[in-house]
Coordinates of C-alpha atoms and ligand atoms in Angstrom, one line a residue:
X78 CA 0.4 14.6 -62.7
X79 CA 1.6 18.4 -62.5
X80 CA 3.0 20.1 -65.4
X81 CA 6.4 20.4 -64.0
X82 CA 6.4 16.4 -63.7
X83 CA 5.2 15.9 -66.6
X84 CA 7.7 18.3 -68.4
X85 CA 10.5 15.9 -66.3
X86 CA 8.7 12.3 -67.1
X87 CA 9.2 13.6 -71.0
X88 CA 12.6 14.7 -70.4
X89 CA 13.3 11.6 -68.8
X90 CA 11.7 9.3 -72.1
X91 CA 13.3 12.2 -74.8
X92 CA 16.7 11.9 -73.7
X93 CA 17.3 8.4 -72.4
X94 CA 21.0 7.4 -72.3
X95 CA 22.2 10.7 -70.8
X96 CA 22.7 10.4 -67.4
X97 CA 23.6 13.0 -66.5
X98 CA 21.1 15.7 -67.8
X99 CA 18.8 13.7 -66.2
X100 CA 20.0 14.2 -63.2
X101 CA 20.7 18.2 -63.5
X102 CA 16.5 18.3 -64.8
X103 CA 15.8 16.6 -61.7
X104 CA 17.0 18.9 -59.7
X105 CA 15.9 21.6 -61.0
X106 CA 12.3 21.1 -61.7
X107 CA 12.0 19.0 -58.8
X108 CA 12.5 22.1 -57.1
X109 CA 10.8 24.3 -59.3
X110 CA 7.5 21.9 -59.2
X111 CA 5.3 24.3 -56.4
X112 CA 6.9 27.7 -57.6
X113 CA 5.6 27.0 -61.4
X114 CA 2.4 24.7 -61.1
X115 CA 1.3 27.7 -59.0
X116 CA 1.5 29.8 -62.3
X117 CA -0.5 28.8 -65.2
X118 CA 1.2 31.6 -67.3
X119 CA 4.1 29.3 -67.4
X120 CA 2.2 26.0 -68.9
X121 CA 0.6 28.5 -71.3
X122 CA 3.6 30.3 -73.0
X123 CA 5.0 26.1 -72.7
X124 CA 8.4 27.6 -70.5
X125 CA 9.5 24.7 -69.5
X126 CA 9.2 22.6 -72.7
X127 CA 11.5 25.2 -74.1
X128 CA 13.6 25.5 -71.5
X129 CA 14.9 22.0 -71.1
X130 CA 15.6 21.9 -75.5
X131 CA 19.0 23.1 -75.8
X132 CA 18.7 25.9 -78.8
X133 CA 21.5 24.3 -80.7
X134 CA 24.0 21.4 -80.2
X135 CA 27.1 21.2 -82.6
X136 CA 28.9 18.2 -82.8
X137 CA 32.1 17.8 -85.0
X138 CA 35.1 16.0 -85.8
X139 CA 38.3 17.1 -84.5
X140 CA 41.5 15.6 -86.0
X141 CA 44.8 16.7 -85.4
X142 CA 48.5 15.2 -85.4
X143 CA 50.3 14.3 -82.8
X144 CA 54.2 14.0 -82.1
X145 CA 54.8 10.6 -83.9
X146 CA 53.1 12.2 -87.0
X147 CA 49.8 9.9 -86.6
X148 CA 46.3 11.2 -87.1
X149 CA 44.3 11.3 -84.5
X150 CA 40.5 11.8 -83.9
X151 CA 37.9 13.5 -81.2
X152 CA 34.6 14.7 -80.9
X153 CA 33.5 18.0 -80.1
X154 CA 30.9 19.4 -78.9
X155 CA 29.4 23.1 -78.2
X156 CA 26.4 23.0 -76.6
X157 CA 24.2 26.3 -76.8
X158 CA 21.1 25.9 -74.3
X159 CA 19.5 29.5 -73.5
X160 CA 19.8 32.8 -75.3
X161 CA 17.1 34.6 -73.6
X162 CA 19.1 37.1 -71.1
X163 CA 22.0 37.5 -73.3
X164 CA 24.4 35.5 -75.6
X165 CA 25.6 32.1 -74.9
X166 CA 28.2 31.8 -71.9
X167 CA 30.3 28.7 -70.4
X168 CA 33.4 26.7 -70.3
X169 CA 34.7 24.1 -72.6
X170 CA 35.8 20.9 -70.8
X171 CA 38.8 18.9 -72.3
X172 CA 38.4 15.7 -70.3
X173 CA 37.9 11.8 -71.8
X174 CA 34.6 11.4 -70.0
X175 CA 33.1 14.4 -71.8
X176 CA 29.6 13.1 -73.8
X177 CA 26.6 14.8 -75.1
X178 CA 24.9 14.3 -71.7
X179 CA 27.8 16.1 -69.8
X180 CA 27.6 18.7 -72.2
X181 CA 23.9 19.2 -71.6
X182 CA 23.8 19.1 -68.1
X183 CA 26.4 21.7 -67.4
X184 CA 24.6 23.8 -70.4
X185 CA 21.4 23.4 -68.3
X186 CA 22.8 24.5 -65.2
X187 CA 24.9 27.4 -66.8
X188 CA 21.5 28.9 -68.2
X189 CA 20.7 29.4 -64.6
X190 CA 23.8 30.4 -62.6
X191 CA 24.3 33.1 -65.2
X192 CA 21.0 34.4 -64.9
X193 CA 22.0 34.3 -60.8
X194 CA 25.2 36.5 -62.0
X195 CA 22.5 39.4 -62.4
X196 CA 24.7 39.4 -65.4
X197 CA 23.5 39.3 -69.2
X198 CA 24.9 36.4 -70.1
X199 CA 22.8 33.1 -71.4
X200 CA 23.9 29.8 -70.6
X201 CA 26.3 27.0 -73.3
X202 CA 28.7 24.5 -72.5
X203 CA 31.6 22.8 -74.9
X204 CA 33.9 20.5 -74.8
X205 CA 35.7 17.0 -75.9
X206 CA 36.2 14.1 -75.4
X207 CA 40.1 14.7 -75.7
X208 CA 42.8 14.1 -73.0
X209 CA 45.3 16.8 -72.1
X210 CA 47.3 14.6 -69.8
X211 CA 50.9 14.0 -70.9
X212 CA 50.3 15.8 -74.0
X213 CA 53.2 18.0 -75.5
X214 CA 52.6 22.0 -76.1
X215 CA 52.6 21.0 -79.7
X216 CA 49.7 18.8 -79.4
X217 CA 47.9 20.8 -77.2
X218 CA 48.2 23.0 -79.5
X219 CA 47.5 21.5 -83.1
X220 CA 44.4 20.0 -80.9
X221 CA 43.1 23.6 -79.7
X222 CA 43.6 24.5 -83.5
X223 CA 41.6 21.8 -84.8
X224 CA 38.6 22.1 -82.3
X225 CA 39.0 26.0 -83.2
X226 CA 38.5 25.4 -87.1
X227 CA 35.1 24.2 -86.5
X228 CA 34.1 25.9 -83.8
X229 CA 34.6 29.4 -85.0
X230 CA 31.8 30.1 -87.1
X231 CA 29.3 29.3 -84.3
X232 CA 31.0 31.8 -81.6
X233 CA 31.7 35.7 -81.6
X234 CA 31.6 38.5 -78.9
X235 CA 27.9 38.9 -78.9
X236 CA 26.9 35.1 -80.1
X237 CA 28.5 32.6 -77.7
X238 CA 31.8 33.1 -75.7
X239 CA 33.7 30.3 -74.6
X240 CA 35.9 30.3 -71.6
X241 CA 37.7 27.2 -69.8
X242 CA 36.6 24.6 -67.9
X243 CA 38.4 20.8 -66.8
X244 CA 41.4 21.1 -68.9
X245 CA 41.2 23.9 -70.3
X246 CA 43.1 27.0 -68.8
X247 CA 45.1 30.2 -69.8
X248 CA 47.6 27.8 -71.9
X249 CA 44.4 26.3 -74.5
X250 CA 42.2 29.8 -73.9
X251 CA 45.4 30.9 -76.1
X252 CA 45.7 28.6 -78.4
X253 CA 41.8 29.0 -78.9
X254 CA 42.0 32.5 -79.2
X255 CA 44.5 33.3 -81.4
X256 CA 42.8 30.4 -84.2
X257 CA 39.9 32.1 -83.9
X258 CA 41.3 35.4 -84.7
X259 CA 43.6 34.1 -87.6
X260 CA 40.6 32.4 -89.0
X261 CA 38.2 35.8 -88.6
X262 CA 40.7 38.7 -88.5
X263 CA 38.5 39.8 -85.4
X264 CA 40.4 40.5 -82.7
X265 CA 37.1 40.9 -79.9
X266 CA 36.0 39.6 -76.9
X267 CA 35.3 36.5 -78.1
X268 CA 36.9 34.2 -75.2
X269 CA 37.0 34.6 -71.4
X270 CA 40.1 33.6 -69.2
X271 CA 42.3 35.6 -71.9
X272 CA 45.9 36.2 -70.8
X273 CA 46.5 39.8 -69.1
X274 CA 48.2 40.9 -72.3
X275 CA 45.9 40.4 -74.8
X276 CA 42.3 41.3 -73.3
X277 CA 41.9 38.9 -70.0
X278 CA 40.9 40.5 -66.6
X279 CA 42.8 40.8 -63.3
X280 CA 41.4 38.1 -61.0
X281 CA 39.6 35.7 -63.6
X282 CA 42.2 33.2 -62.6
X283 CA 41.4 33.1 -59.1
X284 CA 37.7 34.4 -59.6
X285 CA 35.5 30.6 -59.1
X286 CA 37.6 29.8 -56.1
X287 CA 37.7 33.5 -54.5
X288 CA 33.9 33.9 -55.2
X289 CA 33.1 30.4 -53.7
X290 CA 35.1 31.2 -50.3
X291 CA 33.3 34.7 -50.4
X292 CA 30.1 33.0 -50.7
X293 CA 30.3 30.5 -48.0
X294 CA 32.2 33.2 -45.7
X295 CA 28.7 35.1 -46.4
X296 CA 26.6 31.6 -45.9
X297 CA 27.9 30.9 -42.7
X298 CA 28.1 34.7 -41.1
X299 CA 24.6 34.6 -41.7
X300 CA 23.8 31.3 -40.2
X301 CA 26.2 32.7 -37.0
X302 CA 29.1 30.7 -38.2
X303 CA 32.4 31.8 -39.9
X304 CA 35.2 29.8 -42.0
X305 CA 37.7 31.4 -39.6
X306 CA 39.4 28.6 -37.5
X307 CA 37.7 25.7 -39.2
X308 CA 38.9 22.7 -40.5
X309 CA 38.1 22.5 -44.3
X310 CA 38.6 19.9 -46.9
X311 CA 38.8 20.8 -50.7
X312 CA 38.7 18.4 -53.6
X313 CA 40.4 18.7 -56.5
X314 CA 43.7 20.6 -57.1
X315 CA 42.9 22.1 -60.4
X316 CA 42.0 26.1 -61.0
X317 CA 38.9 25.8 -58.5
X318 CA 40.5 23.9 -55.6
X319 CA 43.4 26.3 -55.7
X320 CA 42.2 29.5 -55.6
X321 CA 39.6 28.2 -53.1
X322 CA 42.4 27.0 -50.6
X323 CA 44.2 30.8 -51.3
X324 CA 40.9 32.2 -49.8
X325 CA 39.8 30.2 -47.2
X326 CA 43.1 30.7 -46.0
X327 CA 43.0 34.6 -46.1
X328 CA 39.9 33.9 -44.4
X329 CA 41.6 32.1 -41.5
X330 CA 40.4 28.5 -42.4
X331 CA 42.4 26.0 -42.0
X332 CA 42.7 23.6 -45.5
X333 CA 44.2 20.3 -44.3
X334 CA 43.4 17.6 -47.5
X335 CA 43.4 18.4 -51.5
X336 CA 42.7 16.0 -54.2
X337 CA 43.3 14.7 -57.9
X338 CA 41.9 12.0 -59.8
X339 CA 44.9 9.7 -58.6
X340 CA 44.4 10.3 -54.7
X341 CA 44.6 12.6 -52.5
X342 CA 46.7 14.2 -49.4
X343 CA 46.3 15.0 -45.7
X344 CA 48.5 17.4 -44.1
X345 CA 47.6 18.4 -40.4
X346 CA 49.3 21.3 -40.2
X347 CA 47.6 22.6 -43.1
X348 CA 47.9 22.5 -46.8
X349 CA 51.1 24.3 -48.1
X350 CA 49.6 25.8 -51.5
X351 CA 52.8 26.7 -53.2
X352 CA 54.2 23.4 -52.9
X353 CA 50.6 22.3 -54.5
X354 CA 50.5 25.6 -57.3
X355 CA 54.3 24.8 -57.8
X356 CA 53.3 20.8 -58.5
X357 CA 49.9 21.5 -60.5
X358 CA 50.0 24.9 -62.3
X359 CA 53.9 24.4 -62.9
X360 CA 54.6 21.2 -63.3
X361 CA 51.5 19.6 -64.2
X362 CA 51.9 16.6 -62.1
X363 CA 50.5 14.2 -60.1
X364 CA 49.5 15.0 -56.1
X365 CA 51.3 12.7 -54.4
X366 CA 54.4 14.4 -55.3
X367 CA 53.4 16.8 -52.4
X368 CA 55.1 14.3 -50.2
X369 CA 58.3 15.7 -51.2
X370 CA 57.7 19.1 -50.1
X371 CA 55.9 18.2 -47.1
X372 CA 56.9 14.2 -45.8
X373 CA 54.8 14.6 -43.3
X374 CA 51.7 14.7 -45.1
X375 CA 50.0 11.4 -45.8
X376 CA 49.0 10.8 -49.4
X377 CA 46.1 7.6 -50.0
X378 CA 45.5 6.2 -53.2
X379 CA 41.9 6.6 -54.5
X380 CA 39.0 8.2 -53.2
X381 CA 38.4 8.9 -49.7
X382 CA 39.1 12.3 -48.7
X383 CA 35.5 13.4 -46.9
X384 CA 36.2 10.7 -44.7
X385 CA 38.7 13.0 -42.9
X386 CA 36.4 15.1 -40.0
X387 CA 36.1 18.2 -41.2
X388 CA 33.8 21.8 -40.4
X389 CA 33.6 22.4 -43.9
X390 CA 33.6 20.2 -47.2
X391 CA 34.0 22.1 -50.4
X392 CA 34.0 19.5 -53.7
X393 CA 35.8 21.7 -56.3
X394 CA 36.7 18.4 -59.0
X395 CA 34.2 16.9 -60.9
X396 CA 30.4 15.8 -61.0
X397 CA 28.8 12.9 -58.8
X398 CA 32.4 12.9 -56.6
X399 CA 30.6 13.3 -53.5
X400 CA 27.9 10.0 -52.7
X401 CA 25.4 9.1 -50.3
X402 CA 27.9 7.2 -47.9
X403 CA 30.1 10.0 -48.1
X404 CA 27.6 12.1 -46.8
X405 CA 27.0 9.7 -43.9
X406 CA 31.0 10.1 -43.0
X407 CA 30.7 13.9 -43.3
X408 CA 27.6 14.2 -41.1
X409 CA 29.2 11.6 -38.3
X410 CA 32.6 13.1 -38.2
X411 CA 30.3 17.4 -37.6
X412 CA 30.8 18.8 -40.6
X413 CA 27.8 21.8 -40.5
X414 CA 29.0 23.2 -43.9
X415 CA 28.9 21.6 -47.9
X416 CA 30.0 24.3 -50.2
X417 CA 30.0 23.0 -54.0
X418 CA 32.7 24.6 -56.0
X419 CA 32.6 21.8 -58.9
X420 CA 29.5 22.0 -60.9
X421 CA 27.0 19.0 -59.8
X422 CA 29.9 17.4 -57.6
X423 CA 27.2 16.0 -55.1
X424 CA 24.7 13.2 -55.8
X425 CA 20.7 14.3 -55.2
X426 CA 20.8 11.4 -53.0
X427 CA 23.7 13.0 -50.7
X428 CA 22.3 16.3 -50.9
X429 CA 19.0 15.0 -50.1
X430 CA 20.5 13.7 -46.5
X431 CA 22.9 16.5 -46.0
X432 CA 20.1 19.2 -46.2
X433 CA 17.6 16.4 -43.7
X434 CA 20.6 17.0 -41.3
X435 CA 20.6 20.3 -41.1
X436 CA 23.8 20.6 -43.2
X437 CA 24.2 24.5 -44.8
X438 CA 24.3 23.4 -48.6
X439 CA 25.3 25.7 -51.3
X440 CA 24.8 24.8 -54.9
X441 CA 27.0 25.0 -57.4
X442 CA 25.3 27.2 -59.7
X443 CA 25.5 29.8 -56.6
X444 CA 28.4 29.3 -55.1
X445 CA 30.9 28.8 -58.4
X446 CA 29.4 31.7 -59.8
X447 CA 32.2 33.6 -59.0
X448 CA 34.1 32.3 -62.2
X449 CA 31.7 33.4 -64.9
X450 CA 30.8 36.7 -62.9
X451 CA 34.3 37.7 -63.6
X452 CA 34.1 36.6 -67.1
X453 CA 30.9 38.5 -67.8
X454 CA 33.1 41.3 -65.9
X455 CA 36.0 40.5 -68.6
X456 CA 33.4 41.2 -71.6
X457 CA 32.7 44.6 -70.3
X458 CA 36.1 45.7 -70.2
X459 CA 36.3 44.4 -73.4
X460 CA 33.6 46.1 -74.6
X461 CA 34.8 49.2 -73.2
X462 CA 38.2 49.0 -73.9
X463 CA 39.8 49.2 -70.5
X464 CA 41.4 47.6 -67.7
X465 CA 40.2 47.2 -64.2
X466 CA 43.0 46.7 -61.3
X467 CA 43.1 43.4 -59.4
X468 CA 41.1 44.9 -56.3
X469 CA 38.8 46.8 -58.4
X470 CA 37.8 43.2 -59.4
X471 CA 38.1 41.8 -56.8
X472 CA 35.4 44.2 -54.9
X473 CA 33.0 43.8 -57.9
X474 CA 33.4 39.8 -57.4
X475 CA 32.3 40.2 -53.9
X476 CA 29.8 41.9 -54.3
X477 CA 28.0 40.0 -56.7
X478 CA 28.7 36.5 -54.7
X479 CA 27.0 38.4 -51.6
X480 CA 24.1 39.9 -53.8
X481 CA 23.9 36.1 -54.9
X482 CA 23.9 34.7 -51.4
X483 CA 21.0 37.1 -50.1
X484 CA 19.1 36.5 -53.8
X485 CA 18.9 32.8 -53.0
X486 CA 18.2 33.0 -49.3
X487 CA 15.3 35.1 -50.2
X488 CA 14.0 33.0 -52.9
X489 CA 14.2 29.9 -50.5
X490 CA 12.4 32.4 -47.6
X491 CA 9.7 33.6 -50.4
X492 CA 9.2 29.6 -51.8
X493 CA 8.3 29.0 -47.7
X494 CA 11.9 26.7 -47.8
X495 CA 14.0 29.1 -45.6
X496 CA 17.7 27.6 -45.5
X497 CA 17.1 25.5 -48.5
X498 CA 19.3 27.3 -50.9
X499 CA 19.5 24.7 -53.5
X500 CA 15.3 25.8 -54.5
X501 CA 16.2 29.6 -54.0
X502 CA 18.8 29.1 -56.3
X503 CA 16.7 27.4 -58.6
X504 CA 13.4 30.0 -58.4
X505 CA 15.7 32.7 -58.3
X506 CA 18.1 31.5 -61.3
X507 CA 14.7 30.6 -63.7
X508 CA 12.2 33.6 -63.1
X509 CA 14.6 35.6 -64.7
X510 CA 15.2 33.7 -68.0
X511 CA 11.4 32.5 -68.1
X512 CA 10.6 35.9 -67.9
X513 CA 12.4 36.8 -70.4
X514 CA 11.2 34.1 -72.9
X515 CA 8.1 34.8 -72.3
X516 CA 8.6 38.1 -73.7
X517 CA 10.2 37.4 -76.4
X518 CA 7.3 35.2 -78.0
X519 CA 7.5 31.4 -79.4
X520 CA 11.3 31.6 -79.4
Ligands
NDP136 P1 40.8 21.7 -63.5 O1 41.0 20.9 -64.7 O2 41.7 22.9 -63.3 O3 40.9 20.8 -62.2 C1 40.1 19.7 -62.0 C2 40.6 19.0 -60.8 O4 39.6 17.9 -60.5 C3 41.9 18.3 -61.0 O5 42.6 18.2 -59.8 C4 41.5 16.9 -61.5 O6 42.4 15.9 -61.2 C5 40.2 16.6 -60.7 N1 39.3 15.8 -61.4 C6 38.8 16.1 -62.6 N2 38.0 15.0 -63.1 C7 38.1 14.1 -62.1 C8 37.5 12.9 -61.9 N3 36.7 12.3 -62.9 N4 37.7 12.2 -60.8 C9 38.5 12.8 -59.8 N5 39.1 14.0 -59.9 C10 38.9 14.6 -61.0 O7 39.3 22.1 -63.5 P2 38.6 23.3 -62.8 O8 39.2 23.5 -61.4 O9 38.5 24.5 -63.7 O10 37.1 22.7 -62.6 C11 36.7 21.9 -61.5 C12 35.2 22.0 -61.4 O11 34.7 23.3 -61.2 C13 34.4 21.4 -62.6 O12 33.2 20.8 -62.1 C14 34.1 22.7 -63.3 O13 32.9 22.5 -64.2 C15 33.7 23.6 -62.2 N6 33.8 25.0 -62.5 C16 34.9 25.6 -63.0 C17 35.0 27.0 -63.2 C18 36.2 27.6 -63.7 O14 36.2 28.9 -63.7 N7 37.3 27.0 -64.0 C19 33.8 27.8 -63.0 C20 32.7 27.1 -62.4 C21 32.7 25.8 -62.2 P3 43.3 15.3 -62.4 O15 44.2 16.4 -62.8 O16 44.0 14.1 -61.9 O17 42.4 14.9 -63.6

């Protein structure tokens, strides 16, 4: 067996029971196998070994007190996977189904997507297992406290930085923040996704959604296509969807179905976005309620939204939300175009038959980079002490999502998999980070 398959048959005995590292190790050193079994130097300084061993993972308790005065308990987690290119960097994910194997996997595949950045940032991942919905401010609150008087003494402005994640937006970055300087007297650059006021950058709100437009507008130029005048379905309706929808429709897409975990909408004249930021960023409710705005949308309970013919799918909720069978529905109904906004949001069996069919696919870790660009973008303001305007962001977020585009294409190209952009992402986002570990000695 080759030593990238046998790295991935040990990864697969070590870590039994988490799912979906697994999966995420799959990937990636299925599609690293030729591009490092034809370099011995990486079996001899034992990279991959290293490289699937997260550096540290901290798991704590996290009680806090909610509105009836009772006690209640969750788990946290902060998962720091690679150091190599620079300190740790990713969100933390407040969301019931969070485990050590979620936390691992998006680690993983944060180690690699900032490394695509051309950023210094390494890759970590955080989280818990506890469940903003219906919550109070208080208890968001006394919860973000909690998770904060642990987690402090493992973070700091050039040790790990945190930013937000499923659940966890400008509201908890606040909360976080603000512990963390109480409990240090540090006021740094210790979080990304700050508010405006106090340290956060123009444009890091809309930055995964803006960059993941930007990236398939550049995808598909390339490929002698364009968003402009095609039907599009987004899932989700959270930070990613949103500011995904914004773009594509600047772009001169058209956006007609949006998601949540309850069901999800179809409006054929096009997605109104203020009725959805108004129901979601304001009100924090449910997506049906877009009926009210628009009766002439049609809202269906459960899953089922990539069975609406589309150009373009772009899954912008959660992992594994986009199976084999919905692939099949995608490729009947002519979609040319998957564009992954959430992190891992399509199965390796679905991408497996979307990229057979000739289906433009572009991973996650390339194509909702956009988010932690702008974060690494944040730190050096921080660093620096200033301010950059909205557009001056916004230019700097293009360009990095184009740079990232033609990195990957040409990794694919050089690998001899022109058009596969899910191994050119990989190659691309690993020689960097092996390079530098291999540098840096038995570390
Ligand atoms: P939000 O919490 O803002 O929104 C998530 C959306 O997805 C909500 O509409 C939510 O619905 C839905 N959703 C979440 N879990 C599930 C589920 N199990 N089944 C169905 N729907 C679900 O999160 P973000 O928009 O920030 O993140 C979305 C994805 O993008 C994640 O995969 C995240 O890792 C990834 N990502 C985020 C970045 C960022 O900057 N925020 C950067 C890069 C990647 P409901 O409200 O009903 O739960």
């Amino acid at each position: 067996m080759s030593y990238t398959m046998n790295v991935l048959e040990e990864v697969k005995q070590k870590n039994q029971g988490e799912p979906e590292f697994i999966q995420a190790a799959t990937e990636i050193l299925t599609t690293l196998q030729a591009y490092v079994d034809a370099r011995p130097e990486y079996e001899e300084a034992g990279i991959l070994e290293r490289i699937v061993e997260p550096e540290r993972s901290i798991i704590f308790r996290v009680p806090w007190v909610d509105d009836s005065g009772k006690i209640r308990t969750n788990r946290g987690y902060r998962v720091q996977f690679n150091s190599a290119i620079g300190p740790y960097k990713g969100g933390i994910r407040f969301h019931p189904s969070v485990s050590l194997s979620i936390m691992k996997f998006l680690g993983f595949e944060q180690v690699f997507k900032n490394s695509l950045t051309g950023l210094a940032m390494g890759g970590g991942k955080g989280g818990s297992d506890f469940d903003p919905k219906g919550k109070s401010d208080r208890e968001i609150m006394a919860f973000c406290q909690s998770y904060m008087n642990e987690l402090y003494r493992h973070i700091g402005a050039n040790i790990d930085v945190p930013a937000g994640d499923i659940g966890v937006a400008g509201r908890e970055v606040g909360f976080m923040y603000g512990q963390y300087k109480r409990l240090t007297s540090s006021f740094e650059g210790v979080f990304t996704g700050k508010g405006i006021v106090y340290g956060g950058s123009y444009a890091r709100t809309e930055a995964t959604g803006f960059g993941l437009a930007y990236l398939a507008d550049e995808m598909l130029r390339q490929n002698g296509k364009s968003i402009e005048g095609k039907t599009v379905l987004v899932s989700g309706a959270g930070n990613v969807a949103i500011y995904a929808v914004q773009k594509v429709q600047q772009l001169g897409g058209k956006v007609v179905a949006m998601s949540d975990s309850n069901g999800f909408i179809y409006d054929s004249e096009g997605i109104d976005l203020d009725a959805i930021k108004d129901i979601k960023e304001v009100r924090r409710a449910r997506i049906y309620e877009y009926l009210n705005y628009r009766p002439n949308a049609v809202y269906t309970e459960g899953r089922g939204i990539w069975g609406i013919p589309c150009d373009i799918a772009m899954p912008c909720a959660t992992q594994n939300e986009l199976l084999e069978p919905d692939a099949e529905l995608l490729i009947k109904n002519g979609c040319f175009a998957v564009c992954e906004g959430a992190n891992m949001p399509t199965t390796l069996e679905a991408t497996e038959l979307l990229q057979k069919n000739n289906i433009l696919f572009a991973p996650g870790k390339a194509a909702n980079a956009g988010g932690v660009s702008t974060s690494g973008l944040e730190m050096s303001q921080n660093s620096m002490r200033t301010s950059w305007t909205f557009d001056e962001v916004d230019q700097k977020l293009k360009g990095i999502m184009v740079t990232i585009f033609n990195n990957i294409a040409a990794a694919a190209k050089d690998a001899g998999a022109e058009g596969n952009y899910v191994v050119g992402a990989n190659i691309a986002g690993f020689k960097k980070v092996a390079e530098a570990m291999m540098l840096q000695g038995a570390v």
